[in-house]
XYZ file of C-alpha atoms in Angstrom:
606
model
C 11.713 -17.224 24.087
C 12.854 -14.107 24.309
C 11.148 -10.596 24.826
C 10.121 -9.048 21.456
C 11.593 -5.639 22.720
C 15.244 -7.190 22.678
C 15.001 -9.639 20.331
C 15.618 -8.245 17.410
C 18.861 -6.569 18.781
C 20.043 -9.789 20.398
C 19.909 -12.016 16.915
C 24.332 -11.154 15.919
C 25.280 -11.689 19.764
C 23.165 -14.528 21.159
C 22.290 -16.085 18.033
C 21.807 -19.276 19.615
C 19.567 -18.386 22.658
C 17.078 -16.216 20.304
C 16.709 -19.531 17.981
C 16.532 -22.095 20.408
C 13.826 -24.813 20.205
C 11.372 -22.560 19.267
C 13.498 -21.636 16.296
C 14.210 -23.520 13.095
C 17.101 -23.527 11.260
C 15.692 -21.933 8.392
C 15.220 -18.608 10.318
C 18.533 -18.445 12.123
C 19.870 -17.957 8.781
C 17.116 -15.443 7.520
C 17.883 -13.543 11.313
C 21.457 -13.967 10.957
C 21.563 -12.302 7.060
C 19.663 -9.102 8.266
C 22.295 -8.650 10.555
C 24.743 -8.663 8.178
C 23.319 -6.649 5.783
C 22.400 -3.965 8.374
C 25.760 -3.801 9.998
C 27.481 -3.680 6.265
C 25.714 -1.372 4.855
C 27.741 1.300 2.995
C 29.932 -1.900 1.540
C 27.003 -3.599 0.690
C 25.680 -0.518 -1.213
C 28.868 -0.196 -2.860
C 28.937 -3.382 -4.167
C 25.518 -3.453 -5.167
C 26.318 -0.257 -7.503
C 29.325 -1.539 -8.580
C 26.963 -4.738 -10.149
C 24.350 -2.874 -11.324
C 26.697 -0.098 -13.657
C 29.359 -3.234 -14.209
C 26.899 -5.243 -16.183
C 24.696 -2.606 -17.789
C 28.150 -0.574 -18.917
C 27.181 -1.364 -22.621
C 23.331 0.114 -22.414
C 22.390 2.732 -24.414
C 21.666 5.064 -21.248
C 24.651 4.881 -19.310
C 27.074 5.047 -22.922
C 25.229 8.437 -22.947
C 26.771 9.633 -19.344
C 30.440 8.296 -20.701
C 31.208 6.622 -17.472
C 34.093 4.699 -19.604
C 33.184 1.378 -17.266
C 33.396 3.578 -14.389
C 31.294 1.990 -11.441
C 32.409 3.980 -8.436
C 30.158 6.229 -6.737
C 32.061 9.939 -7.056
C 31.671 8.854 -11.479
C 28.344 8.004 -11.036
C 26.828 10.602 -9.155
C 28.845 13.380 -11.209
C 27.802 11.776 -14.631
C 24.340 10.302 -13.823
C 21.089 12.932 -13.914
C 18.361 12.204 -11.202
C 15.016 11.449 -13.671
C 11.223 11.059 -13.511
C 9.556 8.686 -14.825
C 8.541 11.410 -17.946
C 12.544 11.885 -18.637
C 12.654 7.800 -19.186
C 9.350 7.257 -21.303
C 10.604 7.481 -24.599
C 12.948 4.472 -23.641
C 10.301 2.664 -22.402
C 8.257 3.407 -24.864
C 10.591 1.618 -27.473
C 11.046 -1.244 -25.119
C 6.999 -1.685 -25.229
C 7.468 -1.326 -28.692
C 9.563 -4.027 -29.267
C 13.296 -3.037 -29.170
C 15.256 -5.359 -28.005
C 18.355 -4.004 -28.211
C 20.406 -3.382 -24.665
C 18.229 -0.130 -23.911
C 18.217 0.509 -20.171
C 19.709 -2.912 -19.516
C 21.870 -5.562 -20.580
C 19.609 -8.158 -19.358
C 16.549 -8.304 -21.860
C 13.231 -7.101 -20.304
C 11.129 -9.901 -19.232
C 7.947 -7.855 -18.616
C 6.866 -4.700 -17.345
C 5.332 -4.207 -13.607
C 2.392 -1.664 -14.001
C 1.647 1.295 -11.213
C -1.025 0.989 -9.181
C -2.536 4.596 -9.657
C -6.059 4.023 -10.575
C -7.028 8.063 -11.419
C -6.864 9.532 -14.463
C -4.091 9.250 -16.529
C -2.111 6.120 -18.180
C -0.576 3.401 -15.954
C 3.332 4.069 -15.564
C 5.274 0.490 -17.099
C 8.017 -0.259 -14.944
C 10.953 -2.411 -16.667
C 11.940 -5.357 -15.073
C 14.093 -8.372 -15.571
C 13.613 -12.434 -14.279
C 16.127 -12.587 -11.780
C 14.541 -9.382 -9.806
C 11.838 -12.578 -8.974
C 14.931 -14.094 -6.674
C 15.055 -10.358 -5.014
C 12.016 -10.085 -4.050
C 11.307 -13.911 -2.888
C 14.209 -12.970 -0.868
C 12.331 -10.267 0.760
C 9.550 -12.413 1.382
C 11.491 -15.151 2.968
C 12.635 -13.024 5.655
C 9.103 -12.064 6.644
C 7.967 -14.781 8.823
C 11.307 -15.171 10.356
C 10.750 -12.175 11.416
C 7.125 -12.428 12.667
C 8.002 -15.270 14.611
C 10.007 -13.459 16.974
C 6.771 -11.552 18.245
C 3.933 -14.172 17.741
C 4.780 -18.027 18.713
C 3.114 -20.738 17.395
C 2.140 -19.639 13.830
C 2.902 -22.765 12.182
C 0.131 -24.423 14.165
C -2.501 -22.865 11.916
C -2.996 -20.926 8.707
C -3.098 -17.513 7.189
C -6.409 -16.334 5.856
C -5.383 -14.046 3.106
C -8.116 -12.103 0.661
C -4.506 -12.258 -2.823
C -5.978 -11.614 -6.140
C -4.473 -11.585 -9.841
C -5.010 -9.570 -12.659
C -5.244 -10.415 -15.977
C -2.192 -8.763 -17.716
C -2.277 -6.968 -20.858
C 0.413 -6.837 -23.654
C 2.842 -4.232 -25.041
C 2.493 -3.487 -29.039
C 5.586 -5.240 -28.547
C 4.594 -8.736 -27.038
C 5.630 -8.211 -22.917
C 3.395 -8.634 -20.447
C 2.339 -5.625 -18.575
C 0.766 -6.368 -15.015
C 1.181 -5.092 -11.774
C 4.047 -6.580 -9.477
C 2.034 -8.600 -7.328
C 0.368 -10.932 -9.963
C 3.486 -11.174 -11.891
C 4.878 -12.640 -8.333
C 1.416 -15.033 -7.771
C 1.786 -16.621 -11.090
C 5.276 -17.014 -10.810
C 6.988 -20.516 -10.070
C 8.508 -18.949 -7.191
C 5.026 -18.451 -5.408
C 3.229 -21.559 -7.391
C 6.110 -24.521 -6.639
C 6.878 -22.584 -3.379
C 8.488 -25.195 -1.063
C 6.066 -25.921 1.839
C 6.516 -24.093 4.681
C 4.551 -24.596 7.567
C 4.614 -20.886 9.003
C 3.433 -19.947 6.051
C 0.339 -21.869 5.030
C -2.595 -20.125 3.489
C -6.538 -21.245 4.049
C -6.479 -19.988 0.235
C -5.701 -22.942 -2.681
C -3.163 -21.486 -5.864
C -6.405 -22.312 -7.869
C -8.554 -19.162 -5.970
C -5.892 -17.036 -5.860
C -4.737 -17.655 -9.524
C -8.570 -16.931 -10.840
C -8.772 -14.440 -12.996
C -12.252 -13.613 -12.104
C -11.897 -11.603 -8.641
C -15.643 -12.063 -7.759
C -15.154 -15.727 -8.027
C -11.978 -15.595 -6.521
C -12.823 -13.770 -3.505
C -16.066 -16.105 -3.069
C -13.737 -19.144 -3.001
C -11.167 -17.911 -0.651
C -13.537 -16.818 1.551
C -15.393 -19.611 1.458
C -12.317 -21.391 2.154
C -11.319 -19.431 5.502
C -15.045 -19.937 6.668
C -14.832 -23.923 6.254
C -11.180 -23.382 8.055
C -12.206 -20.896 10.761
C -10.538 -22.680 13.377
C -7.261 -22.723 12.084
C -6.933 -19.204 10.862
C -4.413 -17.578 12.749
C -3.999 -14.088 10.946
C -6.214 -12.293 8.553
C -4.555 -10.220 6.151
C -4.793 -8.390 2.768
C -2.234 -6.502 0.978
C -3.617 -3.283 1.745
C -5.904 -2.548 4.846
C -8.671 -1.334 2.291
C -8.182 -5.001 0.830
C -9.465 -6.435 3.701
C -12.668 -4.018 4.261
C -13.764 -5.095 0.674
C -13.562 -8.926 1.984
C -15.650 -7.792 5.323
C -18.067 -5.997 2.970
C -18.326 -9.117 0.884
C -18.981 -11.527 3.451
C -21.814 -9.055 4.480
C -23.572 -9.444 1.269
C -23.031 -12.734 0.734
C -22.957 -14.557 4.108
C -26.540 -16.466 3.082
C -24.925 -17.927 0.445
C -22.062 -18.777 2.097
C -24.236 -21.068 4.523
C -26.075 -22.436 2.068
C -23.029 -23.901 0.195
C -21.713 -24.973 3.679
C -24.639 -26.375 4.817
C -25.407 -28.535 1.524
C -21.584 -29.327 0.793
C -22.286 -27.455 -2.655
C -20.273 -25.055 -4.688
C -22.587 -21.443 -5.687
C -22.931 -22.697 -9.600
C -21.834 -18.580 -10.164
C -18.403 -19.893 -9.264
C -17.981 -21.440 -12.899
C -13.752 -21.493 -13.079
C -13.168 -25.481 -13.402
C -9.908 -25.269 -11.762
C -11.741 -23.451 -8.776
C -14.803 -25.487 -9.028
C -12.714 -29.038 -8.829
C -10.123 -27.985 -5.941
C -13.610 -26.510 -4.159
C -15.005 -30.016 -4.231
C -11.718 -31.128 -2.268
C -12.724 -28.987 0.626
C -16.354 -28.096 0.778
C -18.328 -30.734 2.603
C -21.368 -30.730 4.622
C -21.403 -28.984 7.742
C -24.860 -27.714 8.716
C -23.366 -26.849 12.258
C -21.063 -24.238 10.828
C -23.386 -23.232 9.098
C -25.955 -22.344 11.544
C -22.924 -20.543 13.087
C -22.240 -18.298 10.083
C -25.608 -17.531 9.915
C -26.289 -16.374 13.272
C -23.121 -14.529 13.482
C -23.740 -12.571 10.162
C -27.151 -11.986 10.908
C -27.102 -9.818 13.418
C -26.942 -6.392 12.569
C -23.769 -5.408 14.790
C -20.204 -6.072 13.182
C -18.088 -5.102 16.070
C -15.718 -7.527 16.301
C -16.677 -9.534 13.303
C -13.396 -11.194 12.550
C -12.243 -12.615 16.085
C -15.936 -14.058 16.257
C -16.010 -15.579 13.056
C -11.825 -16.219 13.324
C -11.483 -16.783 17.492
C -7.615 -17.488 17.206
C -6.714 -14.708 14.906
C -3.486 -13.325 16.386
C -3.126 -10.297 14.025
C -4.034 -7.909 10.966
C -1.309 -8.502 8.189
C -2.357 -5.135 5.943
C -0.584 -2.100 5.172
C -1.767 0.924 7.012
C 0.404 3.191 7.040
C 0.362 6.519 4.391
C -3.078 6.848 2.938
C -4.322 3.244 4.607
C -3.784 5.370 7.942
C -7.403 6.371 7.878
C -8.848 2.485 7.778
C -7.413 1.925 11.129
C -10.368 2.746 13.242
C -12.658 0.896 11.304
C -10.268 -2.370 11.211
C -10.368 -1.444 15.028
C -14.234 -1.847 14.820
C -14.267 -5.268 13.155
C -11.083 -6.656 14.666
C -11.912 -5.975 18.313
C -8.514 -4.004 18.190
C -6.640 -6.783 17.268
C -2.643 -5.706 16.457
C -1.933 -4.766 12.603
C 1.156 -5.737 11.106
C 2.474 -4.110 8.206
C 5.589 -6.151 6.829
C 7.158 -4.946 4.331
C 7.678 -1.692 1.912
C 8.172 -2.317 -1.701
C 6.304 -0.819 -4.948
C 6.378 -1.313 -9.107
C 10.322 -0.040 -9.230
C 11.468 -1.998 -6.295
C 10.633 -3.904 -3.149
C 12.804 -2.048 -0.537
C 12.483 -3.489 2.642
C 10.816 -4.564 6.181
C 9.616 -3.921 9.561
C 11.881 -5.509 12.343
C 9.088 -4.941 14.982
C 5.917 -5.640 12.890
C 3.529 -5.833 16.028
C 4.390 -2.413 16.561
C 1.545 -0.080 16.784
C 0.383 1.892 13.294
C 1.734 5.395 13.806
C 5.185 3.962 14.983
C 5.273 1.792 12.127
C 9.363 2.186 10.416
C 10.613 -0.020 7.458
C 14.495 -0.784 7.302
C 15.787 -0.898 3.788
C 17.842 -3.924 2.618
C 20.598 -2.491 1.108
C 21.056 -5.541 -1.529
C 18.022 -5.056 -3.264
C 18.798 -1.961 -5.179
C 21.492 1.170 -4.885
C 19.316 3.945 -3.064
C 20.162 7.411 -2.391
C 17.727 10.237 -0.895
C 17.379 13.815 -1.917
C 16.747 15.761 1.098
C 13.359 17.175 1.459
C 12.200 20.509 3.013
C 9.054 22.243 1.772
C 10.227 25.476 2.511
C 13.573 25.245 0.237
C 11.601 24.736 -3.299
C 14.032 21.394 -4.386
C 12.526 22.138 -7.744
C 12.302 25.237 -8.533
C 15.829 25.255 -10.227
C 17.588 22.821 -12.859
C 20.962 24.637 -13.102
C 21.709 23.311 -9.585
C 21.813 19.629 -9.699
C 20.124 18.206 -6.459
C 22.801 16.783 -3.646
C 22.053 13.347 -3.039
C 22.488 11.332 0.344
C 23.672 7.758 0.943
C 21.959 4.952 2.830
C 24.524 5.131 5.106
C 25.049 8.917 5.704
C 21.216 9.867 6.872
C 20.554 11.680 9.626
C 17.568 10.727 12.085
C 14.696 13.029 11.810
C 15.171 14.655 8.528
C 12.720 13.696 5.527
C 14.123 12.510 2.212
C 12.528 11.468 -1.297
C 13.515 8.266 -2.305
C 15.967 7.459 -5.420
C 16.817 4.531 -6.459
C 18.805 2.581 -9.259
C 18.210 -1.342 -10.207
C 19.338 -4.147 -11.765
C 16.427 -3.705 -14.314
C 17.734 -0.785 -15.635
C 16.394 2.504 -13.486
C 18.968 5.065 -12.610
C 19.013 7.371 -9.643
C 14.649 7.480 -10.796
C 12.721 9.236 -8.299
C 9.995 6.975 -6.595
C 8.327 9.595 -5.567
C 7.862 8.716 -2.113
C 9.104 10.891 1.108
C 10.459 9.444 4.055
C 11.608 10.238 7.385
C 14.341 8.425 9.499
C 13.202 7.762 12.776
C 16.351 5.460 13.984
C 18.763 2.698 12.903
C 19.327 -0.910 13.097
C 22.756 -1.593 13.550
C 24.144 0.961 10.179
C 20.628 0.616 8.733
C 18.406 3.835 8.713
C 14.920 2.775 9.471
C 11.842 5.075 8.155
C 8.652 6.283 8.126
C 6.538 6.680 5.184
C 5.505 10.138 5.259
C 3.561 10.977 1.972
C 3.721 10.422 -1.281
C 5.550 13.609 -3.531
C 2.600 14.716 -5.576
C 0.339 17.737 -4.273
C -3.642 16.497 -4.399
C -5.206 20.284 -4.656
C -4.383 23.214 -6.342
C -6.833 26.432 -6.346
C -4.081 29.273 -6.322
C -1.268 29.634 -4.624
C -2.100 26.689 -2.245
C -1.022 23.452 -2.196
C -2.380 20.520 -0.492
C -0.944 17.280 -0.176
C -2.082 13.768 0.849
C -0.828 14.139 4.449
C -2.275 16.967 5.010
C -5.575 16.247 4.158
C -5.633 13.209 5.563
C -4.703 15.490 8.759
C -7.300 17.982 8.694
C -10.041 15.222 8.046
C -9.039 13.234 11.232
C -9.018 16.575 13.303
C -12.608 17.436 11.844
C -13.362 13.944 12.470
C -13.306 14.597 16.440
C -16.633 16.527 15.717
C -18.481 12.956 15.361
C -17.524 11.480 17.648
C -20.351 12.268 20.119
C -23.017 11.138 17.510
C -20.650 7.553 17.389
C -19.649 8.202 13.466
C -16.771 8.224 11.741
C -15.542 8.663 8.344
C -14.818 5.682 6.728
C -13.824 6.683 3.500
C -12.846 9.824 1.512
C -11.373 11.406 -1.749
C -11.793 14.965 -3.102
C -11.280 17.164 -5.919
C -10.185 20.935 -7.024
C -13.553 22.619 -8.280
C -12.628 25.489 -10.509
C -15.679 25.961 -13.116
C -16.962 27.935 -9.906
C -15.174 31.536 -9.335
C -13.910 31.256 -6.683
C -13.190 27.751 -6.636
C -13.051 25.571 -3.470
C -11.755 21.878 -2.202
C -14.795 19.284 -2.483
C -14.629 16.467 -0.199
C -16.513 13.782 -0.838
C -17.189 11.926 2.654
C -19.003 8.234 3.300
C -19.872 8.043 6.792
C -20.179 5.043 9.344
C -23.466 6.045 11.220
C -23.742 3.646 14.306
C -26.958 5.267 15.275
C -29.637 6.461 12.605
C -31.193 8.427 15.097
C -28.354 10.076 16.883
C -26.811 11.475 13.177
C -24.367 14.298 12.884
C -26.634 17.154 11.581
C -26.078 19.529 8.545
C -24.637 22.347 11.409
C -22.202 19.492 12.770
C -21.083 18.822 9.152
C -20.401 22.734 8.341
C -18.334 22.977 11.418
C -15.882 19.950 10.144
C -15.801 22.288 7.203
C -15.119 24.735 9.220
C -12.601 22.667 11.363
C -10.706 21.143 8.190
C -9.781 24.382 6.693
C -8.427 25.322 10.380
C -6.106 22.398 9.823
C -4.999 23.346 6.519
C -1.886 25.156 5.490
C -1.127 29.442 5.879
C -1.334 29.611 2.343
C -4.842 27.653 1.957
C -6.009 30.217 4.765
C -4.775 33.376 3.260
C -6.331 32.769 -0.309
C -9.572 31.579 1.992
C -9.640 35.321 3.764
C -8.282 37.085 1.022
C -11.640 35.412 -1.546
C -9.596 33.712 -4.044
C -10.465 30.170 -2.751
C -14.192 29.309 -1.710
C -15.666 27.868 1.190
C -14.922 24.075 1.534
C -17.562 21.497 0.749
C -18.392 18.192 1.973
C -20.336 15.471 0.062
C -21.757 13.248 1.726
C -22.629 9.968 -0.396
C -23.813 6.823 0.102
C -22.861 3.786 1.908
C -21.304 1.469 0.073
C -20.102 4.164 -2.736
C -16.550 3.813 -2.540
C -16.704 0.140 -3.161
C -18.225 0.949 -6.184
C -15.933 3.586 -7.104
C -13.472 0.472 -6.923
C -15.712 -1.978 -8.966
C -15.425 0.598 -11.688
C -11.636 1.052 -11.171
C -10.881 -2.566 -11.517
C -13.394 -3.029 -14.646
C -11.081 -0.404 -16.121
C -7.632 -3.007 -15.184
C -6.918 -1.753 -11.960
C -5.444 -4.654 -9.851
C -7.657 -5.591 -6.666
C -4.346 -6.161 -4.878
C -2.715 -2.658 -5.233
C -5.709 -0.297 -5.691
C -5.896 2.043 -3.683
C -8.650 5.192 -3.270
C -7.504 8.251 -5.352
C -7.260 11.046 -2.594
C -7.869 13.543 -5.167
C -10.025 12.528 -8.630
C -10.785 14.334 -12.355
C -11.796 11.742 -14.285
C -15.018 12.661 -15.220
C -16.618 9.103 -14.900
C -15.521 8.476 -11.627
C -16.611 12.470 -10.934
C -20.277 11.202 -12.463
C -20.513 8.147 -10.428
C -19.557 10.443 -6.913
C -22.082 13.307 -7.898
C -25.020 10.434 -8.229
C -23.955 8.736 -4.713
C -24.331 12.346 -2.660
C -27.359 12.527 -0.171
C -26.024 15.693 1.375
C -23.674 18.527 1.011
C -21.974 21.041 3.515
C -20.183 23.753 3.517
C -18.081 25.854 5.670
C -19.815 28.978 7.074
C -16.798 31.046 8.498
C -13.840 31.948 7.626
C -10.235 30.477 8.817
C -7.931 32.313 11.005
C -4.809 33.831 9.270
C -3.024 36.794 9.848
C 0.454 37.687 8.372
C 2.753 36.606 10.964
C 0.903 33.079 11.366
C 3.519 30.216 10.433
C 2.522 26.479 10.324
C-alpha cells in the first residue's frame, strides 16, 4: 500500500498499483470518479447548470428572470438575483402551504430539510426533491473509499457511531419537515443499504431509527460496549455529539453493567422494536462487566475511549468551525487519537469531502464535488462592506476561477429549486486537487455581538477565548464549553460570556483574579473597533459566567425538547431567548469581570 501523502494524487496515473489487493473493486471506481470530476470541473459545472435551469425553465421563479430557456452561464448570472433565505420565504411559505404548482421546481417537493439553528427564531425549511437522496448517497459512498487509503484494515471490525432521528413535523400543507440527516436514516437508501463490510456499524437500524433519543442512545451504547472489541472508530456527526455519549456513559455506566452482567434489557428501554433486536445481542457476560465497571469507576477519564475501545483507529466527528473548541477535550478522552472530519454538506446541499481525512484539525480542507449542485462564491473582505449597497449587484466567482488564499461566501443553486441562495458560510481556498479548489471553513456569515459600532463574529470569539484560555493552563483547566450574549438593559452594555470549566484539580482552581485577567485577555484579542468603544465608555467591561458542570448538556436537553435534532445541534455561540437566558443565569456559581482597559490607539489596525 501506498503512502497516504501520495496516494491520493497517484489514484488517475497508477490506478492499478493504489488498488491492488488491498483494494476492492468497488473503490477503484469511487477513486477513479473523483478524479474525474476534479480534473473536469468547469465542464462539469456547466453541465450541471445547464440541468438544473433546463428542467426547471417552466417554474414560476425563473419565468420571472425571462431567461427564454436560456441555460448558459453569461444569461443566468445577468438575469438571476443572488437571495437570502428571507427573499425566498414567501415561496416557501406557499409550498408549506400546500401549492403544488411548479413553484421553485418542476419536480414536486418531496419534503422539506429543516436548519439546524437551535436559538431563537423559527427553523429555516429547505425545499428538496427525492432524487437529491441519490446525491447525497453518492457523497457518502465515496467516504470510505476514501478512508481506506489512510487506515487499512477497516473492514475487519465495526464503526461505533452515537446517529439519532428526529421525529419530523408537518407543513399546514402535509410535507414532512425534518432535518437532513433523519430524512437520510429513514430513508431506503440508508435502511436496505447493501452490506458493506467497511462500513458496518455496532449500532442496529432499530436504535438508530428510535424516536426516543434517551432510549436510543442507551441501546447503541449498550451495543458498542457488548462489541468493544471490534470497534474500530468512534464517531458522531458532530464532535459535541460524541461528548454527550461520553457524558452518558458516565452517568449511566452502573446500569450498563448490570444489563451486561444479567443478559437483561433496562425495562426504561420500552421501544419493542429496540427491546426485541436488544434480546438478539445482549447476553450474559459478567466478565465484561466487571470490566466496565472498574474502568468507569474510577474517577479519571483520560483516555476513556481507547480503554474501553483498545482498537479504535480514529475520531469520525466534525471539528472544524465552532466544533474547533471540543478538540482538546476529545484529546483528553481519546488519548489523542486522530479526528477525521469527512465530509461538508448542510440543509441546502451536501457539498463535498476531505481527500486527506487523517489530516490534523486546523489543516482540515473539503473539496467540492462539482456534480452535486452549480456553486459560485462572492468574494469576501470585511473591510469592503459587500452589503452595504444594492444598486451594485455582487460579482460572482466560479468553482473553477478561485484563487488560493482569498475567502469567499458560498452560493449555490440545486436541483430542488434554490438559485444562486446564499448559504451563508465563508470559506477560504487553501489549494487544489487536480482543477478542484479545496477549502477551509472559516466562519459562518452572521455577526454573534453587537453593542455599538462593534461587531463580533463566531471566529473571533472563538479566538479570543482560546488565547484567554492559556491563562489556565497552569491550574490544569480548560474551557470546555461556551456561548454568550449582548447585555444592553445595562448602560453601557458589555459581552457576557458564559464559561463551564473542566477543573482537573479542585484544589489547584483558577481564582476570581485569574478569571478577570481572561477578561482582561479576551478583550485584548478582540477587534479595533470592540477596543475603541471599550476606551472610549460606550461598551462595558466584559463578563464571564461561570456555571455549572454539566450545564450545557442541559441547555441541549431543553433544545431538543423544543425539536432540535440531536444529530445537528449545535451550541448557540451567542443566545436571547429568554428561557435558555433563565436556565444559564440559574447554572452560574461565579462571575468575572475585566478590571482594565484594552489597548487602542488611533493608528492600531488588526
Amino acid at each position: 500500500m501506498i503512502s497516504p501523502s501520495s496516494s491520493i494524487m497517484a489514484v488517475d496515473s497508477t490506478l492499478s498499483s493504489v488498488v491492488g489487493a488491498s483494494f476492492s473493486e468497488k473503490d477503484a471506481k469511487a477513486l477513479q470518479f473523483i478524479e474525474e470530476m476534479t480534473k473536469n470541473v468547469d465542464s462539469v459545472q456547466e453541465r450541471i447548470l445547464g440541468e438544473i435551469l433546463s428542467r426547471n425553465a417552466d417554474t414560476e421563479y425563473l419565468k420571472r428572470f425571462q431567461l427564454n430557456g436560456a441555460t448558459d452561464r453569461d444569461t443566468f448570472k445577468s438575469k438571476v438575483p443572488v437571495v437570502t433565505y428571507e427573499d425566498l420565504q414567501p415561496e416557501i411559505q406557499r409550498i408549506a402551504n400546500g401549492d403544488k404548482s411548479p413553484i421553485l421546481s418542476s419536480h414536486p417537493i418531496s419534503e422539506f430539510l429543516t436548519s439546524s439553528g437551535t436559538s431563537a427564531g423559527e427553523r429555516k425549511l429547505m425545499p428538496t426533491i427525492h432524487e437529491e437522496l441519490n446525491r447525497r448517497q453518492l457523497l457518502y459512498s465515496l467516504l470510505m473509499p476514501v478512508m481506506n487509503l489512510y487506515v487499512p484494515g477497516l473492514d475487519k471490525g465495526k464503526g461505533l457511531y452515537f446517529l439519532f432521528i428526529k421525529a419530523e413535523t408537518k407543513t399546514p400543507g402535509g410535507l414532512l419537515a425534518r432535518p437532513v440527516l433523519t430524512s437520510y436514516y429513514k430513508s431506503d437508501h440508508f435502511k436496505s443499504r447493501p452490506y458493506d463490510p467497511f462500513n458496518v456499524y455496532t449500532s442496529p437500524n432499530e436504535t438508530i431509527l428510535c424516536p426516543d433519543s434517551i432510549q436510543s442512545m442507551y441501546a447503541q451504547m449498550l451495543c458498542g460496549l457488548i462489541m468493544r472489541e471490534e470497534v474500530l472508530r468512534v464517531g458522531a456527526v458532530f464532535a459535541s455529539g460524541l461528548l454527550k455519549a461520553i457524558r452518558f456513559l458516565q452517568l449511566n455506566w452502573k446500569q450498563f453493567a448490570h444489563d451486561i452482567e444479567t443478559g437483561t434489557l433496562n425495562p426504561k428501554v420500552t421501544d419493542p422494536s429496540v427491546r426485541e433486536c436488544m434480546s438478539k445481542i445482549l447476553k450474559p457476560n459478567p466478565e465484561l462487566a466487571a470490566f466496565i465497571t472498574k474502568e468507569c469507576s474510577e474517577e479519571n477519564w483520560e483516555c476513556i475511549i481507547t480503554r474501553i475501545w483498545p482498537n479504535t483507529k480514529y475520531l469520525d466527528v466534525i471539528v472544524t468551525g465552532a466544533m474547533a473548541q471540543y478538540i482538546p477535550t476529545l484529546e483528553y478522552y481519546s488519548g489523542g487519537l486522530p479526528m477525521a472530519c469527512t465530509m461538508y454538506a448542510s440543509s441546502e446541499c451536501y457539498f463535498g469531502l476531505n481527500l486527506k481525512p487523517m489530516c490534523k484539525p486546523s489543516e482540515v480542507s473539503y473539496t467540492i464535488m462539482p456534480n452535486m449542485a452549480y456553486f459560485e462564491f462572492l468574494p469576501h473582505d470585511d473591510s469592503s462592506a459587500q452589503d452595504s449597497s444594492r444598486d451594485s449587484p455582487p460579482r460572482l466567482v466560479d468553482l473553477a476561477d478561485l484563487e488560493v488564499g482569498k475567502e469567499y461566501e458560498l452560493i449555490v443553486t440545486t436541483y430542488a429549486g434554490l438559485c444562486r441562495y446564499r448559504v451563508g458560510d465563508i470559506l477560504r481556498v487553501t489549494g487544489f486537487h487536480n482543477a478542484a479548489p479545496q477549502f477551509r471553513f472559516i466562519r459562518r456569515k452572521n455577526v454573534l455581538l453587537s453593542i455599538d459600532s462593534d461587531k463580533t463574529d463566531e471566529s473571533e470569539l472563538q479566538q479570543a477565548i482560546e488565547n484567554a484560555s492559556v491563562l489556565l493552563k497552569e491550574f490544569n483547566t480548560s474551557v470546555v464549553e461556551y456561548t454568550s450574549y449582548a447585555d444592553t438593559k445595562q448602560i453601557p452594555g458589555h459581552y457576557v460570556i458564559y464559561w463551564e470549566l473542566f477543573v482537573k484539580d479542585a484544589a489547584n482552581a483558577p481564582t476570581d483574579e485569574v478569571l478577570s485577567q481572561c477578561c482582561f485577555q479576551m478583550e485584548e484579542s478582540l477587534n479595533a473597533v470592540y477596543r475603541q468603544c471599550r476606551v472610549a465608555d460606550s461598551i462595558g467591561p466584559l463578563e464571564i459566567r461561570v456555571v455549572k458542570n454539566g450545564t450545557f448538556e442541559e441547555l441541549m436537553d431543553y433544545a431538543i425538547s423544543r425539536g432540535a435534532s440531536i444529530n445537528q445541534y449545535k451550541v448557540p455561540r451567542c443566545v436571547s431567548f429568554t428561557p435558555i437566558m433563565e436556565l444559564l443565569d440559574s447554572r452560574v456559581v461565579s462571575k468575572h469581570f475585566s478590571r482594565a482597559l484594552p489597548h487602542w490607539t488611533p493608528d492600531r489596525r488588526r
